[in-house]
Short mmCIF file of C-alpha atoms in Angstrom, two decimals:
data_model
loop_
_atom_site.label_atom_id
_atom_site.label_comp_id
_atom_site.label_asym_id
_atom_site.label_seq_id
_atom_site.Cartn_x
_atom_site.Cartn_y
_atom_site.Cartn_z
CA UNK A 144 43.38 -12.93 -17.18
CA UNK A 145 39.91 -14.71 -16.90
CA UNK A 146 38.43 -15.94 -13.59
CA UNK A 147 38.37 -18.94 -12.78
CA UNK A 148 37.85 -19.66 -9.66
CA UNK A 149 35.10 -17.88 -7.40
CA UNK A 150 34.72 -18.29 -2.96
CA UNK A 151 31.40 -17.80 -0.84
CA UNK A 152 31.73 -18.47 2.34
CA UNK A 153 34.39 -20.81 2.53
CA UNK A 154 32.88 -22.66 -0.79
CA UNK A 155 34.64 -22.32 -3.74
CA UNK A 156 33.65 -23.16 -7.63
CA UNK A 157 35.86 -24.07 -10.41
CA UNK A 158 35.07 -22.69 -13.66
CA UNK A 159 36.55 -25.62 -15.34
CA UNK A 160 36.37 -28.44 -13.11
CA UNK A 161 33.00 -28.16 -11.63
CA UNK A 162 30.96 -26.09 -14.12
CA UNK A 163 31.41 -29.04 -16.25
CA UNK A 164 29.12 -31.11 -13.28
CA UNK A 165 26.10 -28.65 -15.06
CA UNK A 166 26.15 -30.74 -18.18
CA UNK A 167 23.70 -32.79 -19.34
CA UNK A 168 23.93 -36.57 -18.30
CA UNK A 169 26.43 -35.06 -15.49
CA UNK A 170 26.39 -35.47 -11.76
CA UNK A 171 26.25 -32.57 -8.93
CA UNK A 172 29.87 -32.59 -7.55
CA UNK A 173 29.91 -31.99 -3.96
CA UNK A 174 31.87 -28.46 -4.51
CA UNK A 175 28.65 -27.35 -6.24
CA UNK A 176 25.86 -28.91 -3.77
CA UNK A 177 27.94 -27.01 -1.22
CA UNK A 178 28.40 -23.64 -2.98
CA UNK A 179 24.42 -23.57 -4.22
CA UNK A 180 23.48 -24.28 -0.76
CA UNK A 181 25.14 -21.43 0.58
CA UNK A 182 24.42 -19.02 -2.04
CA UNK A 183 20.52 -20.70 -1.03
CA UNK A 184 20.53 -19.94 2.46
CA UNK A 185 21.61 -16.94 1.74
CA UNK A 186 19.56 -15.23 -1.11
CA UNK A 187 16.31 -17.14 -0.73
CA UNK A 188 14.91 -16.35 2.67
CA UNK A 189 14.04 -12.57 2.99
CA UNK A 190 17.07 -10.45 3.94
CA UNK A 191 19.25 -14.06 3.70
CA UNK A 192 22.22 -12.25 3.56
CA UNK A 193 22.22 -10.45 6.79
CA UNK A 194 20.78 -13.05 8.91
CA UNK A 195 22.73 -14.60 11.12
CA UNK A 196 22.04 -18.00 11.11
CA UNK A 197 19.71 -19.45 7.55
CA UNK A 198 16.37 -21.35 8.71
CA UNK A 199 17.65 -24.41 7.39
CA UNK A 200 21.12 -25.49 8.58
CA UNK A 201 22.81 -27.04 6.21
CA UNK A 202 26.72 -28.43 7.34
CA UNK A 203 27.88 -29.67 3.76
CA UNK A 204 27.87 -32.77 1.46
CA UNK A 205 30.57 -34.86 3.67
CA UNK A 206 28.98 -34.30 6.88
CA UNK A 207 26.94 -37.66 6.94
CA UNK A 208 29.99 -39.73 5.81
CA UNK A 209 32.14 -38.07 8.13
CA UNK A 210 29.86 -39.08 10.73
CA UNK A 211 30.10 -42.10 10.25
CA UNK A 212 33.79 -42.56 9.96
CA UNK A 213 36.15 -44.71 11.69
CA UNK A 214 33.85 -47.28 12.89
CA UNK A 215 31.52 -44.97 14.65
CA UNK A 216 28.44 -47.67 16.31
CA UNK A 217 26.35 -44.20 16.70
CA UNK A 218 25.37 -40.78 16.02
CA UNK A 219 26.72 -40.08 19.42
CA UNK A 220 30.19 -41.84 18.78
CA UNK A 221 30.82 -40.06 15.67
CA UNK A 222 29.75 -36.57 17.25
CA UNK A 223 33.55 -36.43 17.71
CA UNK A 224 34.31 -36.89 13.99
CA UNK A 225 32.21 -32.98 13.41
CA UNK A 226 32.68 -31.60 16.84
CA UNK A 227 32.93 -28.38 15.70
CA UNK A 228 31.13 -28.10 12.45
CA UNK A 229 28.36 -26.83 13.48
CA UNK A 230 29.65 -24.51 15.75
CA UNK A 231 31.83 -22.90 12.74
CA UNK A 232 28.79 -22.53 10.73
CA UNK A 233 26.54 -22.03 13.02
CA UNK A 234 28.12 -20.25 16.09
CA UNK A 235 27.53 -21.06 19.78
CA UNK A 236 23.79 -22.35 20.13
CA UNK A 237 24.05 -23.81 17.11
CA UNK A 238 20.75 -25.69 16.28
CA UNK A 239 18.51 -25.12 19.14
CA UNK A 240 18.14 -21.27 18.55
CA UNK A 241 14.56 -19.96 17.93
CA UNK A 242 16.23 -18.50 14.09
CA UNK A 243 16.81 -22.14 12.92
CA UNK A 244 14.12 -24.29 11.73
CA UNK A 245 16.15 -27.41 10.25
CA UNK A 246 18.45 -29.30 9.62
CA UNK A 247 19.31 -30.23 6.04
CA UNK A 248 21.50 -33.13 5.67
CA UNK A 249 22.96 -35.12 2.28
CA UNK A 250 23.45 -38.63 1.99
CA UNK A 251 25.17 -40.62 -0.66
CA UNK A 252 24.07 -43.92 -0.25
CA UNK A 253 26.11 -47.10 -2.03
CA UNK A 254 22.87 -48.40 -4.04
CA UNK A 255 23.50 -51.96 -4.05
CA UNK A 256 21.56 -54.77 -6.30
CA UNK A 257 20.11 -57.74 -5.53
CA UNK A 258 23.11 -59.74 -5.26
CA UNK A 259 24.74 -57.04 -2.98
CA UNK A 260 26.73 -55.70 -5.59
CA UNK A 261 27.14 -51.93 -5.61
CA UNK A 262 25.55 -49.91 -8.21
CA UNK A 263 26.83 -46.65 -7.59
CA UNK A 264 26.34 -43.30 -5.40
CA UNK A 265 22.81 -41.89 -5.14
CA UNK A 266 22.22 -38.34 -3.00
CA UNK A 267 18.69 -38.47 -1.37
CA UNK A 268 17.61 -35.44 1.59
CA UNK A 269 17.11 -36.27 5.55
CA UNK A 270 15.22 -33.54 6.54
CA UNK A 271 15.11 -32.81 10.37
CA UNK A 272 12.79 -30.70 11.53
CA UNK A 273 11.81 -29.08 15.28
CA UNK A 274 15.05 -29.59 16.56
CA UNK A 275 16.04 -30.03 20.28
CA UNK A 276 14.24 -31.67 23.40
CA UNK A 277 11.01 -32.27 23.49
CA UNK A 278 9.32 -29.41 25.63
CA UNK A 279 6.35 -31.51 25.96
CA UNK A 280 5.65 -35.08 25.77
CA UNK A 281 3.14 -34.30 22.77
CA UNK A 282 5.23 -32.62 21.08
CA UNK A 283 7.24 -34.21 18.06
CA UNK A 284 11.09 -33.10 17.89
CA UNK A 285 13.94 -34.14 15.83
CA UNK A 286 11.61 -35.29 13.17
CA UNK A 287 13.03 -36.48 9.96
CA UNK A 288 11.57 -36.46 6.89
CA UNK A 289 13.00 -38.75 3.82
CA UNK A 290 13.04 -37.45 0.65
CA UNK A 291 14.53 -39.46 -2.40
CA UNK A 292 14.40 -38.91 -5.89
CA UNK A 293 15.21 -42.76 -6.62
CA UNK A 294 12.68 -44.35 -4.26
CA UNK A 295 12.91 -48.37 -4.15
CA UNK A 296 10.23 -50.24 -2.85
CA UNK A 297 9.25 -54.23 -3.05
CA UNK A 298 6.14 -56.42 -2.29
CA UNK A 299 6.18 -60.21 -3.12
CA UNK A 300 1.83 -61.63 -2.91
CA UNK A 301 1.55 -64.85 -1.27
CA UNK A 302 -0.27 -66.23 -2.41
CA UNK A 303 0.09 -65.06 -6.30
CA UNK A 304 -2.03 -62.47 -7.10
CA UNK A 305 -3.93 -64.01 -10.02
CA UNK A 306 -6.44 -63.67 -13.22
CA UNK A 307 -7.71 -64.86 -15.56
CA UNK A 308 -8.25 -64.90 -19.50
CA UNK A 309 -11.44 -63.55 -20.53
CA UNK A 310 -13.47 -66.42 -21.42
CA UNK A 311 -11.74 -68.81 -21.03
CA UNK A 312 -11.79 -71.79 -17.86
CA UNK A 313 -10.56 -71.05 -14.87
CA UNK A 314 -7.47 -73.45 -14.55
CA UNK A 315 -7.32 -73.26 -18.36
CA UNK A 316 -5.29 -69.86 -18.67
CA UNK A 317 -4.45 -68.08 -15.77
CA UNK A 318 -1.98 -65.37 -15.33
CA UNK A 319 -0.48 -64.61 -11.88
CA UNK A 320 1.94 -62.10 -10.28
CA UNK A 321 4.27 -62.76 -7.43
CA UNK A 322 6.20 -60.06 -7.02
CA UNK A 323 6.12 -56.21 -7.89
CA UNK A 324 9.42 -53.98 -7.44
CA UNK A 325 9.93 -50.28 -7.98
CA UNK A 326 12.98 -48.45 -8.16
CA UNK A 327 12.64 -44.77 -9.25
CA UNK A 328 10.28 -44.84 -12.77
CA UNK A 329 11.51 -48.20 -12.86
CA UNK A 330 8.27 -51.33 -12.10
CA UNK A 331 9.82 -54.34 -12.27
CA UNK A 332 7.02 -57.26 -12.56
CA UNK A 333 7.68 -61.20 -11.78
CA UNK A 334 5.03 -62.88 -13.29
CA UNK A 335 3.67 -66.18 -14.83
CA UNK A 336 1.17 -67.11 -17.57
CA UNK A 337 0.05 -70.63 -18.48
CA UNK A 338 -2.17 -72.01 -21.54
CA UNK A 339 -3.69 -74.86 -22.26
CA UNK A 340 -4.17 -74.44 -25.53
CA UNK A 341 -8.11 -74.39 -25.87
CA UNK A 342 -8.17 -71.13 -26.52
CA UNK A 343 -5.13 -70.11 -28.86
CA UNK A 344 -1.88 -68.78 -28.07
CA UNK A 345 -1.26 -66.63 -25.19
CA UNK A 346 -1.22 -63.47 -25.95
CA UNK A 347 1.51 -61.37 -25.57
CA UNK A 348 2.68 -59.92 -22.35
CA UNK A 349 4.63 -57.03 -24.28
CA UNK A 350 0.74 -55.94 -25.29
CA UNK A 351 0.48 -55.31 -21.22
CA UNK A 352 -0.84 -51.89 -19.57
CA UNK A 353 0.04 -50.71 -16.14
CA UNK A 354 -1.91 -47.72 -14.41
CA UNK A 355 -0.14 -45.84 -11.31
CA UNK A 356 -1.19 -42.59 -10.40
CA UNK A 357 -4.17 -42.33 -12.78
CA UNK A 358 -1.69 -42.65 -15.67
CA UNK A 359 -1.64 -45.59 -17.74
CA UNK A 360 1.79 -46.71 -19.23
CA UNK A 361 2.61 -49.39 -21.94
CA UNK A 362 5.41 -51.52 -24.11
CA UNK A 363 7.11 -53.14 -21.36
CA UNK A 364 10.52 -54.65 -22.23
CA UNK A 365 9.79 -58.89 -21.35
CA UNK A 366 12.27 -61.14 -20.01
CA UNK A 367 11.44 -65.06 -20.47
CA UNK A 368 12.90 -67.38 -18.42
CA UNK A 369 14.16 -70.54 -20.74
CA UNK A 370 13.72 -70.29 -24.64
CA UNK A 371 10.91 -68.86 -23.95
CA UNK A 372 9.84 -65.68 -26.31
CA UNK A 373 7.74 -62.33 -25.86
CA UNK A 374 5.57 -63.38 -28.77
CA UNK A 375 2.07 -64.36 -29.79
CA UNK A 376 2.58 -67.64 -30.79
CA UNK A 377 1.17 -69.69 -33.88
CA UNK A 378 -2.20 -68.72 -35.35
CA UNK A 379 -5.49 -70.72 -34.62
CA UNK A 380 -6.53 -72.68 -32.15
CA UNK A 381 -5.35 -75.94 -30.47
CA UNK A 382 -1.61 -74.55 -30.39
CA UNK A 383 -0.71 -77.07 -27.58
CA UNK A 384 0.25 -76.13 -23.85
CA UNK A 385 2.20 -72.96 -23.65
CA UNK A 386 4.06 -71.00 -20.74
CA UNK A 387 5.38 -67.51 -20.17
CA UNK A 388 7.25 -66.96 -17.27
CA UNK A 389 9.21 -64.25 -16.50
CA UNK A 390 9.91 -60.32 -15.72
CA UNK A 391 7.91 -57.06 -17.40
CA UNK A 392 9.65 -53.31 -17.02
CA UNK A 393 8.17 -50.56 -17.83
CA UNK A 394 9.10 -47.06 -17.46
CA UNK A 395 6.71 -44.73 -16.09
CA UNK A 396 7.35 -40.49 -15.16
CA UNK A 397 8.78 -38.85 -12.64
CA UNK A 398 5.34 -37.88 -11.13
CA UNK A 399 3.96 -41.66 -10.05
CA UNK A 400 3.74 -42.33 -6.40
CA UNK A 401 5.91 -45.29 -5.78
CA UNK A 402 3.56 -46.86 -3.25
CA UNK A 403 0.00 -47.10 -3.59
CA UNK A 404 -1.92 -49.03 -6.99
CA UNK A 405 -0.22 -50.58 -9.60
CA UNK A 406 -2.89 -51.58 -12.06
CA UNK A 407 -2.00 -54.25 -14.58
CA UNK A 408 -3.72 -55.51 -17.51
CA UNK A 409 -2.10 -57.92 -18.82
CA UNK A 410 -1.83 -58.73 -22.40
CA UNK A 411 -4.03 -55.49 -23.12
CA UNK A 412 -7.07 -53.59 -21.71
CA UNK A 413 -9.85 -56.38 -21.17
CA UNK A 414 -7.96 -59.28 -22.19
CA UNK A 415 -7.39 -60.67 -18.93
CA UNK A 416 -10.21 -60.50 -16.17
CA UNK A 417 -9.98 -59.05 -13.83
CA UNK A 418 -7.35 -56.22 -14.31
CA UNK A 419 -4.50 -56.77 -11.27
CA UNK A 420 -4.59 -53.84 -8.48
CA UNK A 421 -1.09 -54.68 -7.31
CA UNK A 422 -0.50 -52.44 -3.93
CA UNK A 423 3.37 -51.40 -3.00
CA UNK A 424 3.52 -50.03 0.58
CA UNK A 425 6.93 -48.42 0.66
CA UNK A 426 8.46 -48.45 4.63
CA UNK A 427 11.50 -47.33 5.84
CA UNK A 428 14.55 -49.40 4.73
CA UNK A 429 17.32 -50.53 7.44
CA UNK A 430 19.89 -47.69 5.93
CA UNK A 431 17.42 -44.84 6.61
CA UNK A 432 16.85 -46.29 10.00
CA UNK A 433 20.82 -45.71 9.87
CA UNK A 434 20.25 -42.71 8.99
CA UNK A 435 17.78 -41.44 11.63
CA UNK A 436 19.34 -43.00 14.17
CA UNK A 437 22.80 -41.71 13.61
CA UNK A 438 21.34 -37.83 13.22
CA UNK A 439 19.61 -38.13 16.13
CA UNK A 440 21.96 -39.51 18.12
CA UNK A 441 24.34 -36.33 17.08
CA UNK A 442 21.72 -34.23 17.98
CA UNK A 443 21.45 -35.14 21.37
CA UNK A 444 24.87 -34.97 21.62
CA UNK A 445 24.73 -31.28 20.37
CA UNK A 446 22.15 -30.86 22.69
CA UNK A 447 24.08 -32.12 25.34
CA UNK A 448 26.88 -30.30 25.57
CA UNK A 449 25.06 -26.82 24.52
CA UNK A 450 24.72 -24.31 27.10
CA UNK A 451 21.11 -24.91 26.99
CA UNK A 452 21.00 -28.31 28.33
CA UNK A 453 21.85 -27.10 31.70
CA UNK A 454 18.54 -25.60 32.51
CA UNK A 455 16.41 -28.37 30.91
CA UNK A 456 15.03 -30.91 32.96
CA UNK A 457 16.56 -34.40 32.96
CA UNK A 458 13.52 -35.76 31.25
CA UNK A 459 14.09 -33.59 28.50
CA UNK A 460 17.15 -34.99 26.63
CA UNK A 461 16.24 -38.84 27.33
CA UNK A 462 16.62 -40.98 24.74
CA UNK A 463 13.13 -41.87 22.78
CA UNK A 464 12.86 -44.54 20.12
CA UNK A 465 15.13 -42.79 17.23
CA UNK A 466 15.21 -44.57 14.24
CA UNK A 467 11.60 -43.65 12.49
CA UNK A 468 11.33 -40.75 10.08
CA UNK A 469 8.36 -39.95 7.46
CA UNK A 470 9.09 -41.60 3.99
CA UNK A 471 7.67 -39.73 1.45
CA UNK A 472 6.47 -40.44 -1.78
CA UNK A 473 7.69 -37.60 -3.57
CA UNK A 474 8.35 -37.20 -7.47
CA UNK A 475 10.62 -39.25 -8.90
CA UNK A 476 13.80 -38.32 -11.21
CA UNK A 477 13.34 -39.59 -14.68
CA UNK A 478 17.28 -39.43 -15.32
CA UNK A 479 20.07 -41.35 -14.00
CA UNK A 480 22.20 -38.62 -13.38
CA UNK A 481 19.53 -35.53 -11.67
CA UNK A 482 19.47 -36.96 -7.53
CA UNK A 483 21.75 -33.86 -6.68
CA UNK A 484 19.53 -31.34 -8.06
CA UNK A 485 16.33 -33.10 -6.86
CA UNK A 486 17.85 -32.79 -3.55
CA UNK A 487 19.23 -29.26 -4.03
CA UNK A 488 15.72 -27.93 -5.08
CA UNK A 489 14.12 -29.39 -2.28
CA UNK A 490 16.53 -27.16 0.23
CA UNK A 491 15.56 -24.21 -2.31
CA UNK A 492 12.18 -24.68 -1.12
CA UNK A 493 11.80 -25.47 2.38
CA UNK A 494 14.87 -22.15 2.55
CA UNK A 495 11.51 -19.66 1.85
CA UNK A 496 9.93 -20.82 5.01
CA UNK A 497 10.62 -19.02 8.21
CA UNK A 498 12.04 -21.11 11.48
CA UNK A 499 8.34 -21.03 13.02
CA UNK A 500 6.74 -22.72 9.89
CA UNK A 501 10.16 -24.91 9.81
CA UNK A 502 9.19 -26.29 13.39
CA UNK A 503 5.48 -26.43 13.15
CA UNK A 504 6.08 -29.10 9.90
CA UNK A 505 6.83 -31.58 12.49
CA UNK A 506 3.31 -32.35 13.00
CA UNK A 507 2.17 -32.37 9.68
CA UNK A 508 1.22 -36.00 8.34
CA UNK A 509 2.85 -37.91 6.16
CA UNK A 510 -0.03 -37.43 3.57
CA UNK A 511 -0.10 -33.51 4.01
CA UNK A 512 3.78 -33.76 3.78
CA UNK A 513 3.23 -35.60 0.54
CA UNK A 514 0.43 -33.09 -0.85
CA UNK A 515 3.00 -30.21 -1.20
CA UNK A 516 4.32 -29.70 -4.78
CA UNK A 517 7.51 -31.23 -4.24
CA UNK A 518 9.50 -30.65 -7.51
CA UNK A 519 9.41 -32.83 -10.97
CA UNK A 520 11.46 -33.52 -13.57
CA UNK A 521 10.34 -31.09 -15.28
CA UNK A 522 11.09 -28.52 -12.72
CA UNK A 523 14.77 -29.82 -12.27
CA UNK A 524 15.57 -29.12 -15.75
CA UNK A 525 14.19 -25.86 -15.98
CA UNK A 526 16.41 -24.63 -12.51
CA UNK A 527 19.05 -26.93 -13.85
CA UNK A 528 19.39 -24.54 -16.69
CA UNK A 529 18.54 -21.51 -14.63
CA UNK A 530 21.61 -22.29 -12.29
CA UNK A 531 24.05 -22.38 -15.12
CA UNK A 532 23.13 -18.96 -16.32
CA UNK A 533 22.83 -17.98 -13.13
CA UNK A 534 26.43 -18.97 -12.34
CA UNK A 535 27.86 -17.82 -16.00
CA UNK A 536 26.63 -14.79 -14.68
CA UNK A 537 28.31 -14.85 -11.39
CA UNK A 538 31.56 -15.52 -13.00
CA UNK A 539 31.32 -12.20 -15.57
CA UNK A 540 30.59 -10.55 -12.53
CA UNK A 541 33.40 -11.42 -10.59
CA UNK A 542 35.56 -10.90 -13.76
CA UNK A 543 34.47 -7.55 -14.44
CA UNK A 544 35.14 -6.39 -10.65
CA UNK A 545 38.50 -7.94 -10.39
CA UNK A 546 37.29 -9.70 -7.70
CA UNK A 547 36.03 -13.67 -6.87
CA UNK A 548 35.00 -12.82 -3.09
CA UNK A 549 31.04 -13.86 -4.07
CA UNK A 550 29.97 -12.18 -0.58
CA UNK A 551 31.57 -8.72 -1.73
CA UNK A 552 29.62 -9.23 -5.24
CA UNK A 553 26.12 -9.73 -3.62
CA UNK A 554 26.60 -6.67 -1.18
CA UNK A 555 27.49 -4.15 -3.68
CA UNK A 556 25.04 -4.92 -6.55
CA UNK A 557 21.42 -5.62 -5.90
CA UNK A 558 20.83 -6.45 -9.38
CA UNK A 559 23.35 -9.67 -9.39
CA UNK A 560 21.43 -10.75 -5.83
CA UNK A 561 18.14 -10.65 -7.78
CA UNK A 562 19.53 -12.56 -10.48
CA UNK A 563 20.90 -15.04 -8.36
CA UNK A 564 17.97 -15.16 -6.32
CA UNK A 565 15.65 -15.70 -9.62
CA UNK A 566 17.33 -18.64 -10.65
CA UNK A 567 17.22 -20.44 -7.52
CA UNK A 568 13.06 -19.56 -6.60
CA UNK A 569 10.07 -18.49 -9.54
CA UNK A 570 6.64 -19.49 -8.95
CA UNK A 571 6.66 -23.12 -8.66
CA UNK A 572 8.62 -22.58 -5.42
CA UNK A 573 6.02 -20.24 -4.70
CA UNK A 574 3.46 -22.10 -5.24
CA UNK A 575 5.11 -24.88 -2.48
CA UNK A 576 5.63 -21.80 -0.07
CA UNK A 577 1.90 -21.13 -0.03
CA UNK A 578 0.82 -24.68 0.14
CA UNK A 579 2.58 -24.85 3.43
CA UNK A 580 0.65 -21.43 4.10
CA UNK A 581 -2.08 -23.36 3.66
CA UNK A 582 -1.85 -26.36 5.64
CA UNK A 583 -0.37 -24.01 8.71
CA UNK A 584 -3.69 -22.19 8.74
CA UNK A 585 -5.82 -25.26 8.55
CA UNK A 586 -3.74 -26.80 11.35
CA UNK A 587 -3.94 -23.44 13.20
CA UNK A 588 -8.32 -23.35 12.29
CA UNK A 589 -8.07 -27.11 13.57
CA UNK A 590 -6.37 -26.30 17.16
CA UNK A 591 -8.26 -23.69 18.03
CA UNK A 592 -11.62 -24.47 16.24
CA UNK A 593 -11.27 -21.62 14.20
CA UNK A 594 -12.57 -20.67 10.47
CA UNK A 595 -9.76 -21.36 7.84
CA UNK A 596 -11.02 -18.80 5.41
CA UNK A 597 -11.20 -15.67 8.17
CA UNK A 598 -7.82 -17.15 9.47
CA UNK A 599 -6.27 -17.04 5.68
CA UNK A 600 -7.30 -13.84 5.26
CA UNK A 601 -5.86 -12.50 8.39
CA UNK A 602 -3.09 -13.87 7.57
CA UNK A 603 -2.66 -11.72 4.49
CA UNK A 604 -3.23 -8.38 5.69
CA UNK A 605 -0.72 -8.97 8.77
CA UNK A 606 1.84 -9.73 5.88
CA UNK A 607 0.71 -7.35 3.79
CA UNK A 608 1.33 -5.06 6.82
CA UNK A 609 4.65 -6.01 7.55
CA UNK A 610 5.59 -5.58 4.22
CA UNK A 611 7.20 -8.89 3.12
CA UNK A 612 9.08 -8.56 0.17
CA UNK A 613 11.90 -10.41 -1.75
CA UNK A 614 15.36 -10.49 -0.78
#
């Protein structure tokens, strides 16, 4: 009789039911975001399996909504809808012990349109790092960092931001923007062209260019208002007063920033003068002020009612303005479908950081934060395909042993753990681990005044001493 079903640590996978969440154009179930994590923390950091709390807490995919159940006002409100889910992963202590680093926590947001219509479910990662009391008023705790996969972001220019056809008069043919959206890959462009006919037809916005992120992306899909048409109009000159007015989408990849430049040439490179630098400042929306205020306020609770808060000193567990966190642009998915794995690989990489580095983050700024080689598209689809093996593999292990306790797999065969543990890190996660390296010793060099290079290298032969080594 096959298996079918296989448990890790109270997280249990369906080979039927959820395997089929691996497919392509499929969402991450919940069942798997909780198993993966869990198999995460505990193959990915060195000797994961034994530890006895993972650097980066993780309390499962409902936590968030259960928090905020029943009509809770507050993080500290709906404390009493987890009470004890942290202590049951965690133990007593839970967060505030010098072996945890973070927090990782899942939200599924209702995307809603303009209209206020929902759209659908989208997962996105509130990372909460240095976690407790301040020790000292300098120091930053409780720090959350959001990071989402389908970033949205609007700017409307008053007035219009504006150009104009090359050549041609100044009121005779200009072309102006008034607003620029972004939602994922997705630029949505409001914009409005006029012609007086003195210079021919206009020309034709689907002919338009945008740049973002030193890329340059073109064939928009055009939206007239009216009877209006995407098209170049008669031939020759003198073809009489003409208007565009409308929307322009274009698709771009998953690695464009969402804030920053937009450049747009409009109607084609050098066709309109000058090009449009249209500038998107992304800031925090009222849900993920939600969001950071309703963490917080659990954390303080958890704080609270720890052993530890009996020795702290009153000033230590005030409440401090708790609704900011760092936004940051990080890549963007390219699917409708991949949010769960963007946010799954992003726990996959902070889990190969130890609880020190975990904590010291928390002062890092929001454009080092955004330097690290958060994960691509690219990169999704690879450990997208890496997990499924990975897991086929699980399963034909568990089959073969006559047994589907995961735990019991990992502990008698080191070849499955490595397995496991290859398909969840390789050398792009690497390569994020030693970015962080990086920035820790020029942060470190910067402190103390300090040289980075003798610092890096110091660095090496103390872990080349301790002998670091895969789980």
């Amino acid at each position: 009789m096959s298996t079918l079903e296989i448990v890790f640590r109270r997280s249990s996978v369906h080979l039927v039911h959820d395997l089929k969440c691996m497919d392509e154009g499929a969402d991450l179930n919940d069942a798997l975001l909780d198993f993966f994590v869990r198999l995460g923390q505990a193959l990915v950091p060195e000797n994961g399996l034994d530890l006895e709390r993972p650097p980066v807490a993780f309390l499962g995919s409902h936590f968030y909504d259960v928090l905020c159940k029943g009509g809770a006002t507050d993080g500290q409100s709906g404390h009493a809808n987890v009470a004890n889910w942290a202590k049951r992963r965690l133990g007593t202590g839970v967060f505030f012990q010098s072996d945890v680093g973070s927090l990782a926590v899942a939200v599924n947001e209702t995307l809603r349109d303009d209209k206020g219509e929902d759209t659908g479910k989208h997962w996105w990662l509130a990372l909460l790092l240095n976690l407790g009391p301040p020790s000292a008023p300098s120091e930053p705790v409780n720090v959350m960092l959001c990071l989402d996969s389908y970033s949205r972001g609007d700017t409307t220019f008053d007035p219009p931001s504006r150009t104009i056809l090359a050549g041609a008069d100044f009121h005779a043919y200009p072309m102006e923007v008034q607003n620029l959206s972004r939602a994922g890959c997705h630029v949505l462009i409001r914009f409005r062209a006029k012609g007086d006919g003195s210079a021919g037809p206009l020309p034709d916005p689907k002919a338009s260019v945008i740049e973002v992120s030193g890329k340059k992306f073109y064939d928009p899909e055009v939206e007239l208002d009216g009877d209006e048409k995407a098209s170049p109009g008669p031939e020759g000159v003198g073809a009489g007063p003409q208007l565009h007015d409308g929307y322009m989408h274009f698709e771009l990849d998953s690695e464009c920033m969402t804030s920053g430049e937009h450049v747009l040439e409009y109607g084609g490179p050098g066709v309109y003068k000058p090009p449009l630098r249209l500038i998107l400042k992304r800031r925090m929306n009222v849900f993920q002020r939600h969001v950071a205020s309703f963490l917080r306020g659990y954390l303080r609770t958890e704080w609270s009612l720890g052993k530890a808060a009996a020795a702290a000193p009153a000033a230590a567990v005030q409440t401090r303005p708790n609704d900011e966190a760092k936004v940051l642009d990080v890549p963007q998915q390219e699917t409708a479908n991949d949010c769960g794995f963007f946010m799954l690989e992003q726990i996959f990489l902070v889990l190969q950081l130890p609880p020190p580095t975990l904590r010291l983050l928390a002062k890092a700024s929001v454009a080092d934060l955004v330097a690290l080689p958060w994960p691509k598209q690219q990169d999704i689809l690879l450990r997208k395909e890496k997990l499924h093996s990975g897991l086929g593999s699980l399963f034909s292990a568990a089959q073969n042993a006559g047994c589907t306790d995961v735990e019991v797999l990992l502990r008698q065969d080191a070849e499955l753990r490595q397995l496991l543990r290859a398909s969840m890190v390789d050398e792009a996660s690497t390569a994020f681990r030693e970015a962080v390296e990086a920035w820790e010793v020029r942060l470190h060099c910067q402190e103390s005044g300090g040289d980075v290079a003798s610092e890096a290298k110091r660095r090496r032969v103390t872990a080349g001493s301790n002998g670091h080594s895969a789980t």
